[in-house]
Short mmCIF file of C-alpha atoms in Angstrom, two decimals:
data_model
loop_
_atom_site.label_atom_id
_atom_site.label_comp_id
_atom_site.label_asym_id
_atom_site.label_seq_id
_atom_site.Cartn_x
_atom_site.Cartn_y
_atom_site.Cartn_z
CA ALA A 7 -6.92 11.26 -16.47
CA GLN A 8 -3.81 10.03 -14.73
CA SER A 9 -2.59 6.85 -13.14
CA VAL A 10 0.50 5.28 -11.65
CA THR A 11 1.68 1.69 -11.80
CA GLN A 12 4.29 0.44 -9.39
CA LEU A 13 5.84 -2.82 -10.52
CA GLY A 14 6.28 -5.20 -7.63
CA SER A 15 4.35 -4.90 -4.40
CA HIS A 16 7.33 -6.27 -2.49
CA VAL A 17 11.04 -5.94 -3.24
CA SER A 18 13.87 -7.49 -1.23
CA VAL A 19 17.51 -6.44 -1.51
CA SER A 20 20.64 -7.24 0.44
CA GLU A 21 22.26 -4.54 2.52
CA GLY A 22 24.72 -2.67 0.30
CA ALA A 23 22.98 -3.69 -2.93
CA LEU A 24 21.34 -1.42 -5.47
CA VAL A 25 17.76 -0.40 -4.77
CA LEU A 26 15.50 -0.05 -7.82
CA LEU A 27 11.78 0.62 -7.38
CA ARG A 28 9.82 0.95 -10.59
CA CYS A 29 7.09 3.46 -11.40
CA ASN A 30 5.32 4.06 -14.70
CA TYR A 31 2.75 6.79 -15.13
CA SER A 32 -0.02 7.72 -17.46
CA SER A 33 -1.07 11.32 -17.84
CA SER A 34 -2.91 13.27 -20.52
CA VAL A 35 -0.97 16.44 -19.63
CA PRO A 36 2.62 17.09 -18.54
CA PRO A 37 2.92 15.55 -15.10
CA TYR A 38 4.50 16.31 -11.79
CA LEU A 39 5.86 13.13 -10.22
CA PHE A 40 6.64 12.25 -6.63
CA TRP A 41 8.03 9.52 -4.45
CA TYR A 42 6.82 9.29 -0.86
CA VAL A 43 8.16 6.97 1.84
CA GLN A 44 6.25 5.48 4.76
CA TYR A 45 8.25 4.06 7.65
CA PRO A 46 6.49 1.60 9.97
CA ASN A 47 3.76 3.22 12.07
CA GLN A 48 4.30 6.63 10.51
CA GLY A 49 2.67 8.84 7.95
CA LEU A 50 4.08 9.39 4.49
CA GLN A 51 6.85 11.88 3.87
CA LEU A 52 8.12 13.31 0.62
CA LEU A 53 11.30 11.67 -0.69
CA LEU A 54 11.69 13.64 -3.91
CA LYS A 55 9.69 15.33 -6.66
CA TYR A 56 9.92 16.15 -10.36
CA THR A 57 8.26 19.42 -11.37
CA SER A 58 9.57 19.89 -14.93
CA ALA A 59 13.03 21.19 -14.10
CA ALA A 60 15.96 18.75 -14.16
CA THR A 61 14.99 15.24 -15.22
CA LEU A 62 17.32 13.64 -12.65
CA VAL A 63 16.01 14.45 -9.24
CA LYS A 64 17.89 13.90 -6.00
CA GLY A 65 16.05 13.36 -2.76
CA ILE A 66 16.72 12.66 0.86
CA ASN A 67 18.72 9.72 2.21
CA GLY A 68 20.68 9.18 -1.02
CA PHE A 69 17.69 8.37 -3.23
CA GLU A 70 17.26 9.70 -6.73
CA ALA A 71 14.84 9.27 -9.62
CA GLU A 72 14.97 10.03 -13.32
CA PHE A 73 12.03 11.28 -15.35
CA LYS A 74 11.98 9.56 -18.74
CA LYS A 75 9.19 10.90 -20.89
CA SER A 76 9.77 8.44 -23.73
CA GLU A 77 9.33 5.52 -21.33
CA THR A 78 6.71 7.26 -19.12
CA SER A 79 8.78 6.17 -16.15
CA PHE A 80 10.04 7.65 -12.90
CA HIS A 81 12.03 4.86 -11.25
CA LEU A 82 13.55 5.34 -7.80
CA THR A 83 17.14 4.23 -7.16
CA LYS A 84 19.74 4.17 -4.43
CA PRO A 85 23.25 2.78 -5.02
CA SER A 86 23.61 1.03 -1.67
CA ALA A 87 20.75 -0.10 0.55
CA HIS A 88 20.82 0.43 4.29
CA MET A 89 18.75 -1.39 6.86
CA SER A 90 17.05 1.91 7.64
CA ASP A 91 15.65 2.03 4.08
CA ALA A 92 13.15 -0.71 4.90
CA ALA A 93 9.79 0.97 4.37
CA GLU A 94 6.92 1.25 1.92
CA TYR A 95 7.42 3.54 -1.05
CA PHE A 96 4.67 5.26 -3.02
CA CYS A 97 4.91 6.86 -6.43
CA ALA A 98 2.39 9.61 -7.15
CA VAL A 99 1.42 11.79 -10.12
CA SER A 100 -0.48 15.03 -10.58
CA PRO A 101 -1.11 17.30 -13.56
CA SER A 102 1.61 19.93 -13.64
CA GLY A 103 0.63 22.92 -11.55
CA ALA A 104 -2.57 21.32 -10.30
CA GLY A 105 -1.71 21.12 -6.65
CA SER A 106 -1.85 18.38 -4.06
CA TYR A 107 -5.57 17.71 -4.32
CA GLN A 108 -5.06 16.03 -7.69
CA LEU A 109 -2.37 13.63 -6.55
CA THR A 110 -2.93 10.03 -7.59
CA PHE A 111 -0.94 7.48 -5.62
CA GLY A 112 0.32 4.10 -6.72
CA LYS A 113 -0.40 1.00 -4.67
CA GLY A 114 2.98 1.02 -3.01
CA THR A 115 6.11 -1.13 -2.95
CA LYS A 116 7.33 -2.55 0.32
CA LEU A 117 11.13 -2.65 0.47
CA SER A 118 12.83 -5.21 2.69
CA VAL A 119 16.58 -5.01 3.33
CA ILE A 120 18.31 -8.27 4.20
CA PRO A 121 21.38 -8.07 6.43
CA ASP B 30 5.24 17.68 19.00
CA ALA B 31 3.99 16.59 15.61
CA ASP B 32 2.98 19.30 13.12
CA VAL B 33 -0.08 17.28 12.08
CA THR B 34 -1.78 15.50 14.96
CA GLN B 35 -4.47 12.87 14.61
CA THR B 36 -6.71 11.53 17.36
CA PRO B 37 -7.44 8.81 18.18
CA ARG B 38 -4.47 6.80 16.90
CA ASN B 39 -6.35 3.54 17.27
CA ARG B 40 -10.07 2.88 17.57
CA ILE B 41 -12.19 -0.24 17.59
CA THR B 42 -15.90 0.25 17.13
CA LYS B 43 -18.99 -1.72 16.17
CA THR B 44 -21.10 -1.66 13.04
CA GLY B 45 -23.62 1.17 13.08
CA LYS B 46 -21.75 3.36 15.54
CA ARG B 47 -20.85 6.97 14.79
CA ILE B 48 -17.15 7.68 14.87
CA MET B 49 -15.16 10.89 14.50
CA LEU B 50 -11.49 11.18 13.66
CA GLU B 51 -9.89 14.51 14.43
CA CYS B 52 -6.95 16.31 12.88
CA SER B 53 -5.17 19.46 13.97
CA GLN B 54 -2.14 21.15 12.46
CA THR B 55 0.38 23.76 13.49
CA LYS B 56 1.92 24.26 10.04
CA GLY B 57 -0.32 27.19 9.16
CA HIS B 58 -1.39 25.52 5.90
CA ASP B 59 -4.68 26.40 4.25
CA ARG B 60 -5.32 23.04 2.63
CA MET B 61 -6.24 19.89 4.52
CA TYR B 62 -7.04 16.38 3.34
CA TRP B 63 -8.35 13.04 4.54
CA TYR B 64 -7.00 9.88 2.92
CA ARG B 65 -7.73 6.23 3.45
CA GLN B 66 -5.02 3.57 3.13
CA ASP B 67 -5.83 -0.09 2.51
CA PRO B 68 -3.17 -2.78 2.01
CA GLY B 69 -2.38 -3.19 -1.68
CA LEU B 70 -4.54 -0.23 -2.69
CA GLY B 71 -2.36 2.74 -1.82
CA LEU B 72 -3.94 5.98 -0.64
CA ARG B 73 -7.30 7.23 -1.78
CA LEU B 74 -8.63 10.74 -1.21
CA ILE B 75 -11.85 11.00 0.81
CA TYR B 76 -12.31 14.78 1.22
CA TYR B 77 -10.22 17.89 0.90
CA SER B 78 -10.60 21.48 2.02
CA PHE B 79 -8.95 24.58 0.61
CA ASP B 80 -10.13 26.74 3.52
CA VAL B 81 -12.82 26.82 6.18
CA LYS B 82 -15.60 27.52 3.67
CA ASP B 83 -14.36 25.36 0.82
CA ILE B 84 -14.82 21.59 1.21
CA ASN B 85 -14.74 19.13 -1.64
CA LYS B 86 -15.43 15.45 -2.17
CA GLY B 87 -12.60 13.20 -3.17
CA GLU B 88 -12.52 9.85 -4.88
CA ILE B 89 -14.30 7.85 -2.16
CA SER B 90 -16.52 10.21 -0.12
CA ASP B 91 -19.60 7.96 0.20
CA GLY B 92 -20.24 7.01 3.83
CA TYR B 93 -18.06 9.86 5.15
CA SER B 94 -18.56 13.49 6.11
CA VAL B 95 -16.15 16.20 7.22
CA SER B 96 -16.09 19.43 9.14
CA ARG B 97 -13.50 22.21 8.94
CA GLN B 98 -13.93 23.85 12.31
CA ALA B 99 -11.01 26.26 11.89
CA GLN B 100 -8.00 26.68 9.65
CA ALA B 101 -6.12 24.27 11.87
CA LYS B 102 -8.80 21.63 12.44
CA PHE B 103 -10.39 19.15 10.05
CA SER B 104 -12.45 16.21 11.30
CA LEU B 105 -13.73 13.12 9.51
CA SER B 106 -16.97 11.41 10.55
CA LEU B 107 -18.44 8.03 9.81
CA GLU B 108 -22.13 8.41 10.60
CA SER B 109 -22.83 4.69 10.69
CA ALA B 110 -19.65 2.66 10.53
CA ILE B 111 -19.49 -0.56 8.50
CA PRO B 112 -16.78 -3.27 8.45
CA ASN B 113 -15.41 -2.29 5.02
CA GLN B 114 -14.48 1.09 6.49
CA THR B 115 -11.82 -0.70 8.51
CA ALA B 116 -8.64 1.02 7.34
CA LEU B 117 -5.79 3.35 8.21
CA TYR B 118 -6.85 6.98 7.86
CA PHE B 119 -4.44 9.83 7.26
CA CYS B 120 -4.87 13.55 7.58
CA ALA B 121 -2.55 15.71 5.49
CA THR B 122 -1.92 19.40 4.85
CA SER B 123 -0.36 21.49 2.11
CA PRO B 124 0.33 25.18 1.49
CA GLY B 125 -2.05 27.17 -0.66
CA GLN B 126 0.28 27.29 -3.65
CA SER B 127 1.26 23.65 -3.58
CA THR B 128 3.32 21.67 -6.05
CA GLY B 129 2.24 18.37 -4.58
CA GLU B 130 4.03 18.06 -1.27
CA LEU B 131 1.72 16.81 1.44
CA PHE B 132 2.52 16.75 5.14
CA PHE B 133 0.97 13.74 6.83
CA GLY B 134 -0.14 12.91 10.32
CA GLU B 135 0.80 9.56 11.82
CA GLY B 136 -2.51 7.96 11.00
CA SER B 137 -5.61 6.69 12.78
CA ARG B 138 -6.21 2.96 12.61
CA LEU B 139 -9.93 2.22 12.64
CA THR B 140 -11.40 -1.25 13.07
CA VAL B 141 -15.14 -1.76 12.59
CA LEU B 142 -16.43 -5.07 13.95
#
């Protein structure tokens, strides 16, 4: 069994401030972990993924996430928020090697960026 | 043009009506999926298909059916729509040997009155 908890359904940051979106997972086997982003009126797109290689993963648009097994966390960060980062972000987990059909998504965190 | 195309993008229908949402892809992927998105609930898997002859139920398949007409086409049907099926529906694809990356369409917003 696997699950994902995203802390905070809505996060607001000022432009230029640090972005931190929290994700904790539960998995009975070694997990693969993902962050997807959904811009308004669009489908989701992959931001970054952890598949048991380096624990610090870099993604598109300056985002990165660190896999911490001891904390069962995979938090998403970006040093300086841009207005264009306003979107909804989803953390997802699957058993390692299982494939996309076993992805479990979190409930999402909506990021607002204040000018 | 989008790699994963969903039609219609918006649909309003009445309780009891049959509705079909269609998905076509040009990515050449074997695997296709239908998800439902509700505010505050994230995405939930309705059905998935590994190829034309391999269709599987997901987490919330009750009240839905699917058809994989070809490798590139995967449609979702609501035989008798009800108001709690009002949601945003997404089609997605992935390669056969996938590590979890899904490629999404832009969504079909369905409202059942």
